[in-house]
Every structure is written in structure tokens, then in C-alpha cells.
Short mmCIF file of C-alpha atoms and ligand atoms in Angstrom, two decimals:
data_model
loop_
_atom_site.label_atom_id
_atom_site.label_comp_id
_atom_site.label_asym_id
_atom_site.label_seq_id
_atom_site.Cartn_x
_atom_site.Cartn_y
_atom_site.Cartn_z
CA MET A 19 68.33 -17.39 196.23
CA TYR A 20 66.89 -14.04 197.27
CA ARG A 21 68.31 -10.80 195.87
CA CYS A 22 70.08 -8.55 198.27
CA ALA A 23 71.52 -5.20 197.23
CA ILE A 24 74.71 -5.37 199.28
CA TYR A 25 76.13 -8.59 197.82
CA ASP A 26 77.94 -8.68 194.51
CA GLU A 27 77.63 -11.46 191.95
CA PRO A 28 80.82 -13.47 192.86
CA LEU A 29 79.89 -13.46 196.52
CA LEU A 30 76.41 -14.70 195.69
CA ASN A 31 77.94 -17.56 193.68
CA GLU A 32 80.18 -18.37 196.60
CA LEU A 33 77.19 -18.45 198.95
CA GLU A 34 75.36 -20.69 196.49
CA CYS A 35 78.26 -23.18 196.82
CA CYS A 36 77.55 -23.37 200.54
CA ILE A 37 74.15 -24.90 199.93
CA PRO A 38 74.45 -28.68 200.34
CA GLN A 39 73.99 -30.57 197.06
CA GLU A 40 71.06 -32.62 198.29
CA LYS A 41 69.14 -29.42 199.16
CA LYS A 42 69.60 -28.17 195.58
CA LYS A 43 68.14 -31.28 194.01
CA PRO A 44 64.49 -31.17 193.00
CA VAL A 45 62.46 -33.63 195.05
CA ALA A 46 61.18 -35.36 191.91
CA GLU A 47 61.59 -34.73 188.20
CA LEU A 48 58.39 -33.38 186.64
CA PRO A 49 57.40 -34.97 183.33
CA THR A 50 58.47 -32.64 180.50
CA THR A 51 54.86 -32.14 179.43
CA LEU A 52 54.18 -30.53 182.81
CA GLN A 53 57.28 -28.33 182.85
CA ARG A 54 57.10 -24.61 182.06
CA THR A 55 58.31 -23.53 178.66
CA THR A 56 58.22 -19.80 179.40
CA PRO A 57 59.73 -18.05 182.41
CA LEU A 58 57.40 -17.30 185.31
CA HIS A 59 56.33 -13.65 185.39
CA ILE A 60 56.88 -12.66 188.97
CA PRO A 61 57.97 -9.25 190.16
CA ASN A 62 61.69 -8.98 190.79
CA LEU A 63 61.68 -7.75 194.39
CA GLU A 64 63.98 -7.81 197.32
CA GLU A 65 63.13 -10.06 200.24
CA ILE A 66 62.36 -7.15 202.53
CA GLN A 67 59.84 -5.77 200.06
CA VAL A 68 58.09 -9.12 199.92
CA VAL A 69 58.10 -9.44 203.72
CA ARG A 70 56.67 -5.95 204.13
CA HIS A 71 54.04 -6.53 201.46
CA PHE A 72 52.74 -9.69 203.09
CA LEU A 73 53.01 -8.28 206.60
CA ARG A 74 50.97 -5.27 205.48
CA LEU A 75 48.37 -7.57 203.90
CA SER A 76 48.17 -9.61 207.10
CA GLN A 77 47.61 -6.42 209.07
CA MET A 78 44.70 -5.49 206.80
CA ASN A 79 42.98 -8.67 207.90
CA TYR A 80 40.79 -8.86 210.99
CA GLY A 81 40.28 -11.93 213.11
CA ILE A 82 39.51 -12.93 216.66
CA ASP A 83 43.25 -12.62 217.42
CA THR A 84 43.01 -8.94 216.43
CA GLY A 85 40.03 -7.90 218.49
CA MET A 86 36.46 -8.59 219.58
CA TYR A 87 34.38 -10.27 216.88
CA PRO A 88 30.79 -10.41 218.17
CA LEU A 89 29.21 -11.81 215.02
CA GLY A 90 25.84 -13.03 216.25
CA SER A 91 25.02 -16.67 215.48
CA CYS A 92 28.66 -17.32 214.53
CA THR A 93 30.30 -17.90 217.93
CA MET A 94 33.62 -16.34 216.96
CA LYS A 95 35.51 -17.45 220.06
CA TYR A 96 39.23 -17.50 220.76
CA ASN A 97 40.87 -20.61 219.35
CA PRO A 98 43.70 -21.86 221.55
CA LYS A 99 46.94 -22.04 219.58
CA ILE A 100 47.77 -25.46 220.99
CA CYS A 101 44.89 -26.91 218.91
CA GLU A 102 46.44 -25.41 215.77
CA ASP A 103 49.92 -26.62 216.70
CA ILE A 104 48.83 -30.20 217.32
CA SER A 105 46.73 -30.36 214.17
CA ARG A 106 49.88 -29.48 212.22
CA TRP A 107 51.90 -32.37 213.66
CA GLU A 108 53.16 -34.53 210.84
CA SER A 109 51.63 -37.61 212.43
CA PHE A 110 48.21 -36.04 211.71
CA ALA A 111 48.77 -33.67 208.82
CA ALA A 112 50.76 -36.10 206.66
CA VAL A 113 48.32 -39.00 206.97
CA HIS A 114 46.86 -40.07 203.64
CA PRO A 115 43.15 -40.93 203.68
CA ASN A 116 43.83 -44.10 201.71
CA GLN A 117 46.32 -45.43 204.25
CA ASP A 118 45.65 -48.87 205.64
CA GLU A 119 43.51 -48.78 208.80
CA SER A 120 46.24 -50.52 210.77
CA THR A 121 48.52 -47.49 210.23
CA VAL A 122 46.00 -44.85 211.38
CA GLN A 123 44.75 -46.37 214.61
CA GLY A 124 45.43 -43.14 216.51
CA SER A 125 43.35 -40.99 214.16
CA LEU A 126 40.51 -43.51 214.20
CA GLN A 127 40.64 -43.60 217.99
CA ILE A 128 40.33 -39.81 218.12
CA MET A 129 37.29 -39.92 215.82
CA TYR A 130 35.72 -42.69 217.86
CA GLU A 131 36.29 -40.89 221.14
CA LEU A 132 35.09 -37.56 219.74
CA GLU A 133 31.81 -39.27 218.78
CA GLN A 134 31.47 -40.51 222.36
CA MET A 135 32.17 -37.04 223.75
CA LEU A 136 29.56 -35.43 221.49
CA CYS A 137 27.03 -38.09 222.53
CA GLU A 138 27.65 -37.19 226.15
CA ILE A 139 27.46 -33.43 225.58
CA THR A 140 24.25 -33.58 223.53
CA GLY A 141 22.51 -36.63 224.99
CA MET A 142 22.27 -38.36 221.61
CA ASN A 143 22.97 -42.06 220.90
CA THR A 144 25.35 -42.00 217.95
CA PHE A 145 27.17 -39.45 215.82
CA THR A 146 28.57 -39.24 212.32
CA LEU A 147 31.49 -36.86 211.93
CA GLN A 148 31.31 -36.62 208.14
CA PRO A 149 29.45 -33.37 207.37
CA ALA A 150 31.84 -30.50 206.68
CA ALA A 151 29.61 -27.61 207.84
CA GLY A 152 26.47 -26.85 209.80
CA ALA A 153 24.50 -26.62 206.57
CA GLN A 154 25.80 -29.99 205.39
CA GLY A 155 24.84 -31.39 208.79
CA GLU A 156 21.31 -30.11 208.22
CA PHE A 157 21.22 -31.68 204.76
CA THR A 158 22.45 -34.99 206.23
CA GLY A 159 19.81 -34.78 208.97
CA LEU A 160 17.08 -34.25 206.41
CA LEU A 161 18.28 -37.20 204.31
CA LEU A 162 18.15 -39.27 207.51
CA THR A 163 14.61 -37.99 208.07
CA ARG A 164 13.61 -39.13 204.61
CA ALA A 165 15.27 -42.53 205.01
CA TYR A 166 13.47 -43.01 208.34
CA HIS A 167 10.01 -42.17 206.99
CA HIS A 168 10.62 -44.25 203.87
CA PHE A 169 11.64 -47.22 206.03
CA ASN A 170 8.38 -46.82 207.97
CA GLY A 171 6.25 -46.60 204.81
CA GLN A 172 5.55 -42.89 205.38
CA ASN A 173 6.61 -41.50 202.02
CA HIS A 174 3.70 -39.05 202.12
CA ARG A 175 5.63 -36.95 204.69
CA THR A 176 6.90 -34.31 202.31
CA ASP A 177 6.86 -31.13 204.46
CA VAL A 178 9.31 -29.47 206.80
CA ILE A 179 8.15 -26.80 209.27
CA LEU A 180 10.40 -24.16 210.77
CA PRO A 181 9.93 -20.94 212.74
CA ASP A 182 10.57 -17.50 211.23
CA THR A 183 13.64 -17.15 213.47
CA ALA A 184 15.36 -20.05 211.65
CA HIS A 185 18.76 -19.54 210.08
CA GLY A 186 18.61 -19.29 206.28
CA THR A 187 20.44 -22.56 205.84
CA ASN A 188 17.48 -24.45 207.42
CA PRO A 189 14.95 -23.79 204.61
CA ALA A 190 17.75 -24.07 202.02
CA SER A 191 18.83 -27.51 203.28
CA ALA A 192 15.22 -28.71 203.48
CA THR A 193 14.56 -27.56 199.93
CA MET A 194 17.77 -29.21 198.69
CA ALA A 195 16.64 -32.45 200.34
CA GLY A 196 13.42 -32.23 198.32
CA TYR A 197 11.02 -31.03 201.04
CA THR A 198 8.34 -28.35 200.90
CA VAL A 199 9.06 -25.74 203.54
CA THR A 200 6.48 -24.00 205.72
CA GLU A 201 7.61 -21.10 207.89
CA ILE A 202 5.54 -20.31 210.96
CA PRO A 203 5.45 -16.90 212.72
CA SER A 204 6.84 -16.60 216.26
CA THR A 205 4.93 -15.20 219.23
CA GLN A 206 5.39 -11.61 220.39
CA GLU A 207 7.96 -12.97 222.84
CA GLY A 208 10.03 -14.33 219.95
CA THR A 209 9.43 -18.04 220.62
CA VAL A 210 7.56 -20.86 218.86
CA ASP A 211 3.81 -20.23 218.79
CA LEU A 212 2.40 -23.53 220.06
CA SER A 213 -1.08 -23.03 218.65
CA VAL A 214 0.26 -22.15 215.19
CA LEU A 215 2.63 -25.12 215.33
CA GLU A 216 -0.22 -27.44 216.30
CA LYS A 217 -2.38 -26.21 213.41
CA THR A 218 0.47 -26.52 210.91
CA LEU A 219 1.57 -30.05 211.87
CA SER A 220 -0.14 -32.70 209.74
CA GLU A 221 0.25 -36.24 208.45
CA LYS A 222 2.44 -34.66 205.74
CA THR A 223 4.99 -33.26 208.22
CA ALA A 224 8.36 -35.00 208.06
CA CYS A 225 10.21 -32.81 210.51
CA PHE A 226 10.15 -29.63 212.59
CA MET A 227 13.53 -27.84 212.67
CA LEU A 228 14.37 -25.75 215.70
CA THR A 229 17.38 -23.86 217.05
CA ASN A 230 17.42 -23.71 220.84
CA PRO A 231 18.28 -21.15 222.10
CA ASN A 232 16.89 -19.59 218.96
CA THR A 233 18.54 -16.92 216.85
CA LEU A 234 17.09 -14.15 219.03
CA GLY A 235 19.15 -15.71 221.84
CA ILE A 236 15.98 -16.87 223.61
CA PHE A 237 15.67 -20.34 225.11
CA GLU A 238 12.53 -22.09 223.85
CA SER A 239 11.22 -23.01 227.28
CA ASP A 240 8.12 -24.72 225.81
CA ILE A 241 10.39 -27.36 224.34
CA CYS A 242 8.67 -30.24 226.19
CA GLU A 243 5.30 -29.17 224.79
CA ILE A 244 6.83 -28.70 221.35
CA GLN A 245 8.36 -32.18 221.29
CA LYS A 246 5.04 -33.74 222.34
CA LEU A 247 3.12 -31.95 219.59
CA VAL A 248 5.70 -32.84 216.96
CA HIS A 249 5.99 -36.51 217.93
CA ASN A 250 2.23 -36.94 218.30
CA ALA A 251 1.93 -35.84 214.69
CA GLY A 252 4.37 -38.62 213.68
CA SER A 253 7.02 -36.08 212.74
CA LEU A 254 10.70 -35.94 213.74
CA LEU A 255 12.22 -33.06 215.70
CA TYR A 256 15.48 -31.60 214.37
CA TYR A 257 17.92 -29.59 216.47
CA ASP A 258 20.08 -26.95 214.82
CA GLY A 259 22.98 -26.94 217.27
CA ALA A 260 24.72 -23.78 216.06
CA ASN A 261 23.86 -22.11 219.37
CA MET A 262 25.13 -24.93 221.56
CA ASN A 263 27.65 -22.52 223.09
CA ALA A 264 24.83 -21.21 225.30
CA ILE A 265 23.91 -24.48 226.98
CA MET A 266 26.93 -26.78 227.27
CA GLY A 267 26.78 -28.66 230.55
CA LYS A 268 23.37 -27.10 231.30
CA ALA A 269 20.90 -28.75 228.96
CA ARG A 270 21.08 -31.43 226.28
CA PRO A 271 19.01 -31.61 223.10
CA GLY A 272 18.70 -35.40 223.58
CA ASP A 273 16.97 -34.79 226.90
CA MET A 274 14.69 -32.20 225.29
CA GLY A 275 13.35 -34.88 222.94
CA PHE A 276 15.18 -34.03 219.72
CA ASP A 277 15.68 -36.93 217.29
CA ILE A 278 18.45 -35.45 215.12
CA VAL A 279 21.06 -32.88 216.09
CA HIS A 280 23.82 -31.12 214.24
CA ILE A 281 26.66 -29.36 216.03
CA ASN A 282 28.88 -26.67 214.53
CA LEU A 283 32.26 -27.83 215.82
CA HIS A 284 33.82 -24.76 214.20
CA LYS A 285 31.77 -22.51 216.47
CA THR A 286 31.24 -24.17 219.82
CA PHE A 287 34.37 -26.30 219.92
CA SER A 288 37.00 -23.97 218.56
CA THR A 289 38.26 -23.75 215.00
CA PRO A 290 38.91 -20.46 213.28
CA HIS A 291 36.20 -20.21 210.68
CA GLY A 292 34.81 -17.72 208.25
CA GLY A 293 34.57 -17.11 204.55
CA GLY A 294 32.97 -20.51 204.07
CA GLY A 295 35.36 -22.75 205.94
CA PRO A 296 36.86 -24.81 207.34
CA GLY A 297 34.20 -26.49 209.41
CA ALA A 298 32.56 -29.64 210.64
CA GLY A 299 28.89 -30.26 211.31
CA PRO A 300 28.65 -33.72 212.96
CA VAL A 301 25.15 -35.17 213.20
CA GLY A 302 23.86 -37.08 216.20
CA VAL A 303 20.75 -39.26 216.27
CA THR A 304 18.63 -41.34 218.61
CA LYS A 305 18.65 -45.13 218.44
CA LYS A 306 15.75 -45.35 215.95
CA LEU A 307 17.76 -43.41 213.32
CA GLU A 308 21.15 -45.04 213.82
CA ARG A 309 20.81 -47.57 211.01
CA PHE A 310 20.50 -44.77 208.41
CA LEU A 311 23.72 -42.90 209.33
CA PRO A 312 26.31 -42.30 206.60
CA VAL A 313 29.06 -44.84 206.00
CA PRO A 314 31.78 -45.53 206.88
CA ARG A 315 31.31 -45.57 210.64
CA VAL A 316 34.22 -45.84 213.04
CA ILE A 317 33.93 -48.98 215.15
CA HIS A 318 35.96 -50.29 218.03
CA SER A 319 36.57 -53.87 219.12
CA LYS A 320 39.38 -55.38 221.20
CA ASN A 321 42.01 -52.62 220.94
CA ASN A 322 41.30 -52.19 217.25
CA TYR A 323 39.59 -49.32 215.44
CA ALA A 324 38.15 -49.85 211.99
CA LEU A 325 35.94 -48.25 209.34
CA ASP A 326 32.71 -50.16 208.84
CA TYR A 327 30.76 -49.85 205.57
CA ASN A 328 28.38 -52.65 206.39
CA TYR A 329 25.09 -50.81 206.98
CA MET A 330 22.39 -51.81 204.52
CA ASP A 331 20.06 -48.91 205.30
CA SER A 332 22.70 -46.17 205.34
CA ILE A 333 22.06 -43.00 203.33
CA GLY A 334 25.59 -43.54 201.95
CA LYS A 335 28.54 -41.19 201.90
CA ILE A 336 28.11 -37.50 202.64
CA LYS A 337 31.66 -36.23 202.33
CA GLY A 338 34.88 -37.40 200.68
CA PHE A 339 36.73 -39.81 202.96
CA TYR A 340 35.81 -39.32 206.65
CA GLY A 341 35.10 -35.63 207.18
CA ASN A 342 37.23 -32.58 207.87
CA PHE A 343 39.76 -34.36 210.07
CA SER A 344 41.79 -31.35 211.24
CA VAL A 345 38.61 -29.65 212.50
CA LEU A 346 37.59 -32.84 214.31
CA LEU A 347 41.03 -33.03 215.87
CA LYS A 348 40.90 -29.41 217.10
CA ALA A 349 37.49 -30.00 218.66
CA TYR A 350 38.76 -33.16 220.34
CA ILE A 351 41.74 -31.33 221.85
CA TYR A 352 39.55 -28.40 222.91
CA ILE A 353 37.02 -30.67 224.67
CA LEU A 354 39.81 -32.61 226.41
CA MET A 355 41.46 -29.40 227.57
CA MET A 356 38.25 -27.81 228.81
CA GLY A 357 36.79 -30.86 230.51
CA GLN A 358 33.17 -30.98 231.63
CA ASP A 359 33.51 -28.13 234.11
CA GLY A 360 35.41 -25.98 231.62
CA LEU A 361 32.72 -26.38 228.96
CA THR A 362 29.98 -25.53 231.45
CA GLU A 363 31.91 -22.46 232.57
CA ALA A 364 32.44 -21.38 228.95
CA SER A 365 28.66 -21.36 228.43
CA GLU A 366 28.08 -19.55 231.71
CA ILE A 367 30.53 -16.79 230.82
CA ALA A 368 29.21 -16.54 227.24
CA VAL A 369 25.71 -15.98 228.68
CA LEU A 370 26.98 -13.57 231.33
CA ASN A 371 28.90 -11.50 228.75
CA ALA A 372 25.88 -11.25 226.44
CA ASN A 373 23.55 -10.23 229.26
CA TYR A 374 26.02 -7.65 230.57
CA MET A 375 26.24 -5.99 227.16
CA LYS A 376 22.50 -6.24 226.60
CA LYS A 377 21.69 -4.56 229.90
CA LYS A 378 24.17 -1.69 229.42
CA LEU A 379 22.99 -1.02 225.87
CA VAL A 380 19.29 -1.32 226.60
CA ASP A 381 19.57 0.83 229.74
CA SER A 382 21.23 3.55 227.66
CA LYS A 383 17.92 3.84 225.74
CA LYS A 384 19.87 4.47 222.54
CA TYR A 385 19.05 1.05 221.07
CA ASP A 386 15.87 -1.00 221.49
CA LEU A 387 15.37 -4.64 222.37
CA PRO A 388 12.21 -5.71 220.51
CA TYR A 389 11.92 -9.17 222.12
CA LYS A 390 12.20 -8.73 225.84
CA GLU A 391 12.70 -12.33 227.02
CA HIS A 392 15.78 -13.21 229.08
CA ARG A 393 18.69 -13.72 226.74
CA THR A 394 21.22 -16.53 226.58
CA HIS A 395 24.54 -16.14 224.69
CA GLU A 396 23.42 -13.50 222.17
CA PHE A 397 20.85 -10.73 221.83
CA VAL A 398 19.33 -8.75 219.01
CA LEU A 399 19.00 -4.99 219.21
CA SER A 400 17.09 -2.81 216.79
CA CYS A 401 18.34 0.47 215.25
CA GLU A 402 14.84 1.22 213.96
CA ARG A 403 14.48 4.31 216.18
CA LEU A 404 17.84 5.69 214.99
CA HIS A 405 16.63 5.03 211.46
CA GLN A 406 13.32 6.85 211.94
CA GLU A 407 14.78 9.80 213.86
CA LYS A 408 18.17 10.34 212.19
CA GLY A 409 18.22 8.20 209.04
CA ILE A 410 20.97 5.98 210.50
CA ARG A 411 20.56 2.33 209.64
CA ALA A 412 22.06 -0.85 211.12
CA LEU A 413 24.46 -0.95 208.16
CA ASP A 414 25.73 2.56 209.00
CA VAL A 415 26.33 1.64 212.64
CA ALA A 416 28.21 -1.47 211.49
CA LYS A 417 30.37 0.58 209.10
CA ARG A 418 31.12 3.18 211.77
CA LEU A 419 32.28 0.46 214.19
CA LEU A 420 35.06 -0.25 211.68
CA ASP A 421 36.39 3.26 212.30
CA TYR A 422 36.68 2.34 215.98
CA GLY A 423 38.79 -0.67 214.95
CA LEU A 424 35.98 -3.10 215.88
CA HIS A 425 34.35 -5.89 213.93
CA PRO A 426 30.62 -5.24 213.52
CA PRO A 427 27.98 -7.65 214.78
CA THR A 428 25.70 -9.57 212.44
CA ILE A 429 23.17 -7.19 210.89
CA TYR A 430 19.68 -7.64 209.41
CA PHE A 431 19.27 -11.11 210.96
CA PRO A 432 16.98 -12.55 212.21
CA MET A 433 14.71 -10.93 209.68
CA ILE A 434 11.83 -10.47 212.10
CA VAL A 435 13.77 -7.64 213.81
CA LYS A 436 13.86 -4.32 211.94
CA GLU A 437 17.38 -2.87 211.51
CA ALA A 438 18.81 -5.71 213.56
CA LEU A 439 22.18 -5.78 215.33
CA MET A 440 22.78 -9.32 216.52
CA ILE A 441 25.53 -9.41 219.12
CA GLU A 442 27.30 -12.53 220.42
CA PRO A 443 30.37 -11.62 222.48
CA THR A 444 31.28 -15.22 223.49
CA GLU A 445 33.15 -16.23 226.63
CA SER A 446 36.50 -15.10 225.20
CA GLU A 447 36.10 -11.40 225.97
CA SER A 448 37.19 -9.55 229.09
CA LYS A 449 35.00 -6.94 230.78
CA THR A 450 37.37 -4.28 229.38
CA SER A 451 36.76 -5.31 225.79
CA LEU A 452 32.99 -5.57 226.39
CA ASP A 453 33.01 -2.05 227.87
CA ASN A 454 35.07 -0.76 224.98
CA TYR A 455 32.53 -2.18 222.49
CA ILE A 456 29.59 -0.80 224.45
CA ASP A 457 31.23 2.66 224.56
CA ALA A 458 31.73 2.62 220.80
CA LEU A 459 28.06 1.74 220.17
CA LEU A 460 26.88 4.45 222.57
CA LYS A 461 29.14 7.08 220.98
CA ILE A 462 27.98 6.17 217.48
CA ALA A 463 24.33 6.66 218.48
CA ASP A 464 25.17 10.27 219.51
CA GLU A 465 27.48 11.14 216.64
CA ASP A 466 26.90 13.64 213.89
CA VAL A 467 24.74 11.90 211.26
CA GLN A 468 27.07 12.59 208.30
CA THR A 469 30.03 11.09 210.18
CA VAL A 470 28.10 7.86 210.60
CA LEU A 471 26.69 7.85 207.09
CA ASN A 472 30.16 8.42 205.58
CA ALA A 473 31.84 5.68 207.61
CA PRO A 474 34.23 4.03 207.39
CA THR A 475 36.79 6.76 206.86
CA ASN A 476 39.97 5.35 208.35
CA THR A 477 39.99 1.85 206.88
CA LYS A 478 42.04 0.68 203.90
CA VAL A 479 38.95 0.64 201.74
CA ARG A 480 35.84 2.79 202.11
CA ARG A 481 32.24 1.64 201.82
CA LEU A 482 31.96 -1.10 199.22
CA ASP A 483 29.18 -1.76 196.80
CA GLU A 484 28.75 -5.16 198.44
CA ALA A 485 26.14 -6.45 196.01
CA LEU A 486 28.38 -5.63 193.05
CA ALA A 487 31.46 -7.10 194.78
CA VAL A 488 29.58 -10.37 195.26
CA LYS A 489 28.04 -10.44 191.79
CA ASN A 490 31.14 -9.32 189.93
CA PRO A 491 34.22 -10.38 191.88
CA THR A 492 37.71 -9.80 190.52
CA PHE A 493 39.92 -12.60 191.69
CA THR A 494 43.19 -11.84 189.90
CA TRP A 495 45.25 -8.85 188.99
CA LYS A 496 48.40 -8.55 186.92
CA MET A 497 51.48 -6.47 187.52
CA LYS A 498 53.57 -5.16 184.65
CA GLN A 499 57.01 -6.51 185.46
CA ASN A 500 59.55 -4.13 186.96
CA THR A 501 57.96 -1.01 185.55
CA PHE A 502 55.80 0.15 188.47
CA THR A 503 56.48 3.25 190.48
CA THR A 504 55.87 3.01 194.22
CA GLU A 505 52.60 4.95 193.81
CA GLU A 506 51.43 2.59 191.08
CA LYS A 507 52.18 -0.45 193.26
CA GLN A 508 50.27 1.11 196.13
CA THR A 509 47.23 1.84 193.94
CA CYS A 510 47.37 -1.62 192.46
CA CYS A 511 47.45 -3.32 195.88
CA GLU A 512 44.66 -1.16 197.22
CA SER A 513 42.40 -1.75 194.26
CA ALA A 514 43.07 -5.48 194.60
CA GLY A 515 41.93 -5.23 198.21
CA ARG A 516 38.87 -3.25 197.13
CA HIS A 517 37.80 -5.91 194.65
CA HIS A 518 38.29 -8.73 197.10
C1 PLP B 620 21.67 -20.97 213.64
C2 PLP B 620 22.57 -21.45 212.52
N1 PLP B 620 22.28 -22.60 211.89
C3 PLP B 620 23.06 -23.08 210.91
C4 PLP B 620 24.19 -22.40 210.48
C5 PLP B 620 24.97 -22.96 209.34
O1 PLP B 620 26.26 -23.37 209.71
P1 PLP B 620 27.45 -23.35 208.67
O2 PLP B 620 27.81 -21.93 208.42
O3 PLP B 620 28.56 -24.11 209.32
O4 PLP B 620 26.98 -24.03 207.42
C6 PLP B 620 24.53 -21.19 211.09
C7 PLP B 620 25.70 -20.44 210.64
O5 PLP B 620 25.96 -19.31 210.92
C8 PLP B 620 23.71 -20.70 212.15
O6 PLP B 620 23.99 -19.57 212.77
#
């Protein structure tokens, strides 16, 4: 029962009597060993105080529902609420992973059909839905690579090659899978250098990992040449599909000659993500790699869906149970709602939005575009000139954007661009919000240096020591019960925010 100042004790008791008996009963008795022996120390607050506290906290948060979120390489697109609503239906959310297959035919059907849809979108033969993130998809793909070479008696293939534009998870996943990583420099245009690739490929190469379009937002148009070189060396070609939002309905990695593909469902196919989750990184393969896919696999025969563990050459299980089902479900709904034309249009608008912003910002001559190639769904500007002339770095621009109520883009990635601002507006944004963001960036470039260096000034917390916050996080804080003044509570909440 919540406390409310206007009711007296007898009235509260009377109200308590109105609660039906069955509602008062605990659902199940806890064993005494698990029951509390001391009272719970929680602040004694009125409901309205609690509501205001949590509402205020929710307003301190920033998400795609709050405003534009052009975090390059992250595809922070709008996530339709219907996907969230359906994923919360009891018929999905209350399913237990150990339930008998006969009682979860609908969920298995969704997984089966999602695999088919991803095959069609990417041009691959078969998918596993198990990996729970892009990085875990990469790791799975590299274990598949190893299983494939082992099966073919090629255990001497111990090296993975990747370009210097690769996302950091690529070398990390390859290293975790036990490979030696070689990074090759890109051309001046920001694409794979064919002659360097050719020289680096050897009988030791297990796989070449490539993101296309790459993290500069440039489509690797030499992909046919690249796949020939890689396959002629006996190596596999791996596709990091995190940038799939640029090419849906336009080009398919399967048709480009990739052998293994991972897709970030939580980027391209709608799921709010961030802070490490939730996600799904399904992996698709060509026929020659199918036998190594993780188990179980969802199979379909005569109106019946089942989980099949019977694959002798499988790399085994990658994730508990069958993957991150609610993310798979949201992607399934999103793809059904969008349809083929809708997905193609999403990519077209994502590319249009990025190129509109790029042109306006580059034409302003306040920011530079080091790699001049035509851009797809994202582009990378450099603040190096601002840095040299005024001492303003990419980090300062990002912090100042917060004062304009905008989420900054990705900064300092890819590492081959000095003082990088990596902007990916996605298809979700209107021209008005793109213009608003462009205006803010242009104003910042002309602002008084100290204003930019001191930013942010109108956020709940000022500039953090981010390295310290990561190395020394404070996850909990304690309130003295009932003895705080309003000022003390305020300070306490703000410092909690600061540490998080
Ligand atoms: C190009 C690229 N590859 C891989 C990943 C890794 O995906 P995840 O964050 O889901 O592990 C990302 C994530 O930002 C990415 O941008």
C-alpha cells in the first residue's frame, strides 16, 4: 500500500479491506532460508516522489525516441513500437526454452522463416540465428572457417587478413578464435588495396574479413577482383554485415562471392540497442560450410518444426538455447512489415540522408572529407583543421553537440581518419532534423573556442573523466534512511548519475 498524506490510518485499513483476498496472497511461499530476517532498507517516500524521481531519471536518458542519434557504424534507426508490443505478448515472452517442441511450433516457425528471409536478403544458403551480437557472429564465422579448413586438411591456414578500416571487433574475434591477424593499409581512396592484398595472401591465409560498404561508408567496388584473389589463394571471404542498411534490396553479399556473412539484426532490422545489448548476429553461409553450422538447427517437414542436433561436423553450440529470441522476433516483424520494397526504400533513404548531410557539411568548408569517394549510408568527416587552427578536437565538437540537445556521432573511428566524426543519420530522420543537426555542426565550428572547450554546460553532468569512469565504475550508492534534506537527495542523485 502506498503512503498518501491525506488519508488517516483507519481509512487506510478500510481501503486495505477492499483488496480481494486472493490478491493479498503471496504467489508461492519462499523457503524460510531464503526469507529476509531484517527489514528492507528502502526510503520511505510518497508515490508522487517516486514517480517524479523515475520520470526525471527517464528524462535524463537519450535514445532514438528523443532525437537524432547519428552514431556512425551503429545504425541507430527508429524502432517501430509494434515490434516491441508483439515481442511482449505472453505467447512469446512467457515461453520457456525447455518447453516441448510440440508446444512452441509458432516460435520455431518464426525462426525458420526468418532464416529463409535472411537467405533471400543476403544471397546466402543457410543461416544460424544463435549468435547474440555482431561480434559473436564474427567469432562463430571464424570457428566455421577453422572447421572448414580442418575438414579439408588445411590446418596450416592460421592467418586472418583485414583492412585498416575494419571494426575493432574483427581483429578481436579473429584473435579469440586463435588466428594471427594481419592488417593491411587501404588505398588513398579508402578502399582495399588490391596489390597489397595480393602480396599478403598466402597458403597460410584462412580468411579475409571485409565490411562492404566499409566503415568509411565507401562501397568496395573492386569486390569481384577481391573475391577472385581471396579464393584463388584457397582462403575464405568473410562479410561483416553491420553496414547492410546501405544495400538492402540493391546488392547481396552472396552474389559478391562472400562465403560467410554476419548480420547485425539489432542495427539493420530494428531493435533498440546500445550499452552492450540486446542484439542478434545471425551467420549465413554458402553450401560448402553448411555442415559446420552450430546446433540445434530449426528444420521443417510436413507441417512440423523441430530442433535438429544431428550434425556430426557442427562446431557445436554458440549460445544458450536458441539465440536472443525477442530480437529475432522483432526483426521478423520488421521485415514482414517493410516487405521487399520497403527494405529497398529504407536503404535508399539512408543513403540519400547521409549524402545530403555530407554535401552540406563539406560545401561549408568548415569540416573536411579526407576520403572523397561517393558515400553510402554514412560518411566520415575530419576536425583536423579545427584542431590545428583553433585547438578544437572531435571530442570537443561531440561534447558541444550535447548542449544543442543532440547525440554526437561516433568519434575517432575509423582510426585512419584524424579527428574523425563518423555520421550515420539512417532513414528515420526527416529533412528538418538533418538540417537542424547540420546547423548545429556549422555553428559549433564558428563558436568561441572556450565555449566549445568547456562544453557541455547545460547537461545534467559536465565533462566526465571517461577513462576513469570506465576503469573505476561505481555501481551502487546508499541513502541514509529518512534523514536526507532535499538538497542532499539532489546531490546524491546527481553524483550517482555522474558515476554511471
Ligand atoms: C562494422 C561493425 N562490425 C561489427 C560490429 C560489432 O557488432 P556488435 O556491436 O553487435 O557486437 C560493429 C558494431 O558497431 C560494427 O560497426
